[in-house]
Each structure stands twice: as C-alpha cells, then as structure tokens.
Coordinates of C-alpha atoms in Angstrom, one line a residue:
M230 CA -66.2 38.4 -3.5
T231 CA -66.4 37.8 -0.2
D232 CA -66.4 33.9 0.7
R233 CA -69.6 32.7 1.1
D234 CA -70.9 32.1 4.6
P235 CA -70.3 28.2 5.7
Q236 CA -73.8 28.4 7.5
A237 CA -76.0 29.7 5.0
L238 CA -78.5 28.2 3.3
D239 CA -78.9 27.7 -0.4
V240 CA -81.5 30.3 -1.9
L241 CA -83.9 29.1 -4.7
D242 CA -83.2 30.7 -8.1
D243 CA -85.9 32.8 -10.2
A244 CA -87.1 29.8 -12.3
G245 CA -88.0 27.8 -9.1
R246 CA -89.4 30.3 -7.4
K247 CA -91.7 31.0 -10.5
V248 CA -92.4 26.9 -10.7
L249 CA -93.2 27.0 -7.0
F250 CA -95.0 30.4 -6.4
T251 CA -95.5 33.2 -8.2
E252 CA -96.4 31.3 -11.6
A253 CA -97.9 28.3 -10.3
R254 CA -101.6 28.0 -10.8
T255 CA -104.3 25.1 -10.2
A256 CA -105.2 23.2 -13.0
N257 CA -108.6 22.6 -14.5
T258 CA -108.0 20.8 -17.4
F259 CA -105.3 17.9 -18.4
A260 CA -103.9 16.7 -21.2
E261 CA -103.7 12.9 -22.2
V262 CA -100.3 12.4 -21.1
A263 CA -99.5 9.4 -18.8
V264 CA -98.3 10.3 -15.1
G265 CA -96.1 6.8 -14.1
D266 CA -96.4 5.0 -10.8
D267 CA -92.2 6.2 -10.8
E268 CA -93.4 9.8 -10.9
L269 CA -95.8 9.8 -8.4
A270 CA -93.8 7.4 -6.3
M271 CA -91.2 10.8 -6.7
I272 CA -93.8 13.4 -5.7
W273 CA -93.9 11.3 -2.5
E274 CA -90.3 11.1 -1.8
L275 CA -90.3 15.0 -1.6
A276 CA -93.5 15.5 0.3
R277 CA -92.9 12.9 3.1
W278 CA -89.9 15.4 4.1
S279 CA -92.4 17.8 5.5
P280 CA -92.3 19.1 8.5
S281 CA -95.1 18.1 11.1
A282 CA -95.4 18.3 15.3
A283 CA -92.8 15.6 16.9
N284 CA -92.2 14.2 13.2
G285 CA -95.3 12.6 13.2
Q286 CA -95.8 12.5 9.8
P287 CA -99.6 11.8 9.7
L288 CA -100.2 12.4 6.0
R289 CA -100.9 9.3 3.8
A290 CA -101.9 9.2 0.0
L291 CA -103.8 6.7 -2.0
F292 CA -103.1 7.1 -5.7
V293 CA -105.6 6.6 -8.1
R294 CA -104.4 5.8 -11.5
T295 CA -107.1 3.4 -13.5
R296 CA -110.5 4.5 -14.6
E297 CA -112.3 2.1 -12.3
G298 CA -110.8 3.9 -9.4
K299 CA -112.0 6.9 -10.7
E300 CA -114.9 5.8 -11.7
R301 CA -115.4 5.1 -7.8
L302 CA -114.3 8.2 -6.4
V303 CA -115.9 10.6 -8.5
R304 CA -119.3 9.8 -7.4
H305 CA -118.4 11.1 -4.2
L306 CA -117.2 14.7 -5.8
D307 CA -119.3 17.6 -6.2
E308 CA -120.7 17.8 -9.4
G309 CA -118.1 20.5 -10.3
N310 CA -115.4 18.3 -9.9
R311 CA -116.0 14.7 -11.8
A312 CA -115.4 15.6 -15.5
K313 CA -112.0 17.4 -15.1
T314 CA -111.0 14.4 -12.2
L315 CA -112.2 11.7 -14.7
S316 CA -109.7 13.5 -17.3
A317 CA -106.7 14.1 -15.0
P318 CA -103.9 11.4 -15.3
A319 CA -103.8 10.7 -11.7
V320 CA -105.3 11.6 -8.3
A321 CA -104.5 11.7 -5.2
I322 CA -106.8 11.2 -2.1
L323 CA -104.8 12.7 0.7
A324 CA -105.7 11.3 3.6
Y325 CA -104.9 11.6 7.7
D326 CA -103.8 8.2 9.9
V327 CA -105.4 8.9 13.4
D328 CA -103.3 6.2 14.2
F329 CA -100.1 7.9 13.4
H330 CA -98.8 7.7 17.0
E331 CA -97.9 3.6 16.2
Q332 CA -95.0 5.2 14.0
M333 CA -93.4 7.1 16.5
P334 CA -91.1 4.9 17.6
T335 CA -89.8 4.8 13.8
V336 CA -89.8 8.6 13.6
F337 CA -88.9 9.7 16.7
P338 CA -86.7 7.3 17.8
A339 CA -85.5 9.2 21.3
R340 CA -89.0 9.6 22.7
G341 CA -91.4 7.0 20.4
D342 CA -92.2 4.4 22.8
L343 CA -93.0 7.2 25.4
L344 CA -95.2 9.2 22.8
R345 CA -96.8 6.5 21.4
A346 CA -97.7 5.3 24.9
A347 CA -98.9 9.3 25.4
F348 CA -101.2 8.8 22.7
A349 CA -102.9 5.4 22.9
D350 CA -106.0 6.8 24.8
Q351 CA -106.4 9.9 23.4
T352 CA -108.4 9.7 20.3
D353 CA -109.6 13.0 20.2
V354 CA -105.9 14.6 20.7
R355 CA -104.3 12.4 17.9
E356 CA -107.6 13.2 15.6
G357 CA -106.7 17.0 16.1
L358 CA -102.9 16.6 15.6
A359 CA -103.3 14.4 12.6
A360 CA -106.2 16.8 10.5
Y361 CA -104.0 19.7 11.5
N362 CA -100.4 18.3 10.8
S363 CA -101.5 16.5 7.5
A364 CA -103.0 19.8 6.3
L365 CA -99.4 21.6 6.6
Q366 CA -98.2 18.4 5.0
T367 CA -100.7 18.8 2.4
G368 CA -99.2 21.9 1.5
V369 CA -95.8 20.6 1.1
F370 CA -97.5 17.9 -1.1
L371 CA -98.6 20.3 -3.5
L372 CA -95.4 21.7 -3.7
A373 CA -94.1 18.5 -4.7
V374 CA -96.2 18.1 -7.5
R375 CA -95.1 21.1 -8.9
A376 CA -91.4 20.5 -8.4
A377 CA -91.9 17.1 -10.3
G378 CA -93.0 19.0 -13.0
F379 CA -96.9 18.4 -13.2
A380 CA -100.2 20.8 -12.4
A381 CA -101.7 20.2 -9.1
G382 CA -105.7 20.5 -9.0
P383 CA -106.7 20.4 -5.5
M384 CA -110.2 20.0 -4.5
A385 CA -112.0 19.8 -1.1
G386 CA -115.5 19.8 -2.7
F387 CA -116.5 15.8 -1.7
D388 CA -118.6 13.8 0.3
K389 CA -115.5 12.8 3.2
A390 CA -117.6 10.3 4.9
G391 CA -118.3 8.5 1.5
V392 CA -114.8 8.4 0.5
D393 CA -113.8 6.9 3.7
K394 CA -116.2 4.3 2.9
E395 CA -115.3 3.9 -0.6
F396 CA -111.5 3.7 -0.1
F397 CA -110.7 3.5 3.6
A398 CA -113.0 1.3 5.2
G399 CA -111.6 -0.9 8.3
T400 CA -108.7 1.4 8.5
S401 CA -107.5 4.7 10.7
W402 CA -107.3 6.7 7.5
R403 CA -109.6 10.0 7.1
S404 CA -109.8 11.8 4.0
Q405 CA -108.6 15.4 3.6
L406 CA -108.4 16.7 0.5
V407 CA -108.3 15.4 -3.2
V408 CA -105.5 16.4 -5.8
N409 CA -105.5 16.0 -9.3
I410 CA -102.1 15.5 -11.2
G411 CA -101.1 16.0 -14.6
H412 CA -100.1 17.9 -17.1
P413 CA -102.0 21.0 -18.1
G414 CA -104.7 20.7 -20.9
A415 CA -106.7 22.9 -23.0
D416 CA -107.5 26.4 -21.7
P417 CA -106.4 25.2 -17.9
W418 CA -106.4 28.3 -15.9
F419 CA -109.0 30.5 -14.3
P420 CA -108.0 34.0 -14.5
R421 CA -105.0 35.1 -11.9
L422 CA -107.0 36.0 -8.7
P423 CA -105.3 38.9 -6.7
R424 CA -103.6 38.3 -3.4
V425 CA -104.5 40.2 -0.1
P426 CA -102.3 43.3 0.2
V427 CA -99.1 43.0 2.1
E428 CA -100.0 45.6 4.7
D429 CA -102.9 43.7 5.6
A430 CA -101.4 40.6 5.8
V431 CA -98.4 41.2 7.4
A432 CA -97.3 42.7 10.5
W433 CA -94.0 43.8 12.2
A434 CA -93.1 43.9 16.3

C-alpha cells in the first residue's frame, strides 16, 4: 500500500455518484411529506458554494411553501406544470440578481470596490453575466437538492415576466427556473432517456 498523496482530493464513492448523477431523475409526482424550512436552508447552504465568475454569486432563491404562494405561482406556469407544482411540498423560484455587483466588496474583498464601480453603469453586461452565472449555479442547486435527500423537478415552462411581476416587482431579481422539491410520489419517473453517445460529445486534443 502506498501513502496517499496529501494533495489528492477525495473521490465521491459509488453511492454518492448514484445519488447525484447516474440514478438521479426528474420527479413528476411528489409524496405528501413536508419539506421543512431547515431542510430548504440546508439545500441553499450546499448550493451557495457553486463557482461563479469573480465569485459574483448572482443566484437567488425564493422558497414557496404555502398553498397560497403556490396558487399565485401556478397561474404563471404552463398548464402541464401546474398540478405537480401544487402537489409539491416546496417549490424554489430560482432567480438572478442584476444588481449582483453591489455584493462584490463582500464576496471579492481584494477587488470588490473596483468591480462594483466598473459594473455600475453596465446594465446589459450585468444582465448577461448574471443570467449565465446563475445558470451555472442552478445546476449546482439541483445537485444540492439531491444531496439533501430530495427529488427535484426543474421547469422552464412558465411566464417569466408574469412571475417577476408577481413575486419580484420593485426588486432587481429576475426569474430563471422553477424547481419542485420533495420526496418522489407514485410513479414519479418518466422512462429513462438515452444520453448523447460519448463519441459524439467528447473530443481529445
């Protein structure tokens, strides 16, 4: 047995890979088991460590747990997404903050004031950066849901302008994705669909 390289990173075991990747699925039905605020907080605690450009962290989350909140949300969803959202114990409206630059002194202390000033008058640039980096963070958020022991049901089929007006009026948040969260219910999975063949997706140089 050789000594372990002290620089080597830990490797996720097979069980962890199944939970996060190879056996993870998008849930379409949910069990009537509550998801507590402490469990949602744990999901965010994992998700907030996602990488983002200059550590800007534009992703924001609004957790919807009440029936009233879900009814406000579902009228802006595509029809096929409404019933499963009403049945989900919790729903996350993931958004990006176009004014993420205001946090730069906090999240990038070495250059934060400089970056905040540089982005102050570049609304379009901030919008593009926030949308891209929050999408990156959204992928990590879905992994965080799985890591916390829940199934995720991400949905892009909704009226973003309607959701923004309903929930984010007067703020700098813009909706990105809606994610149902809970334990899988009866017959929750669609048949597993194929992956793109490796030879068509991976190149070597």
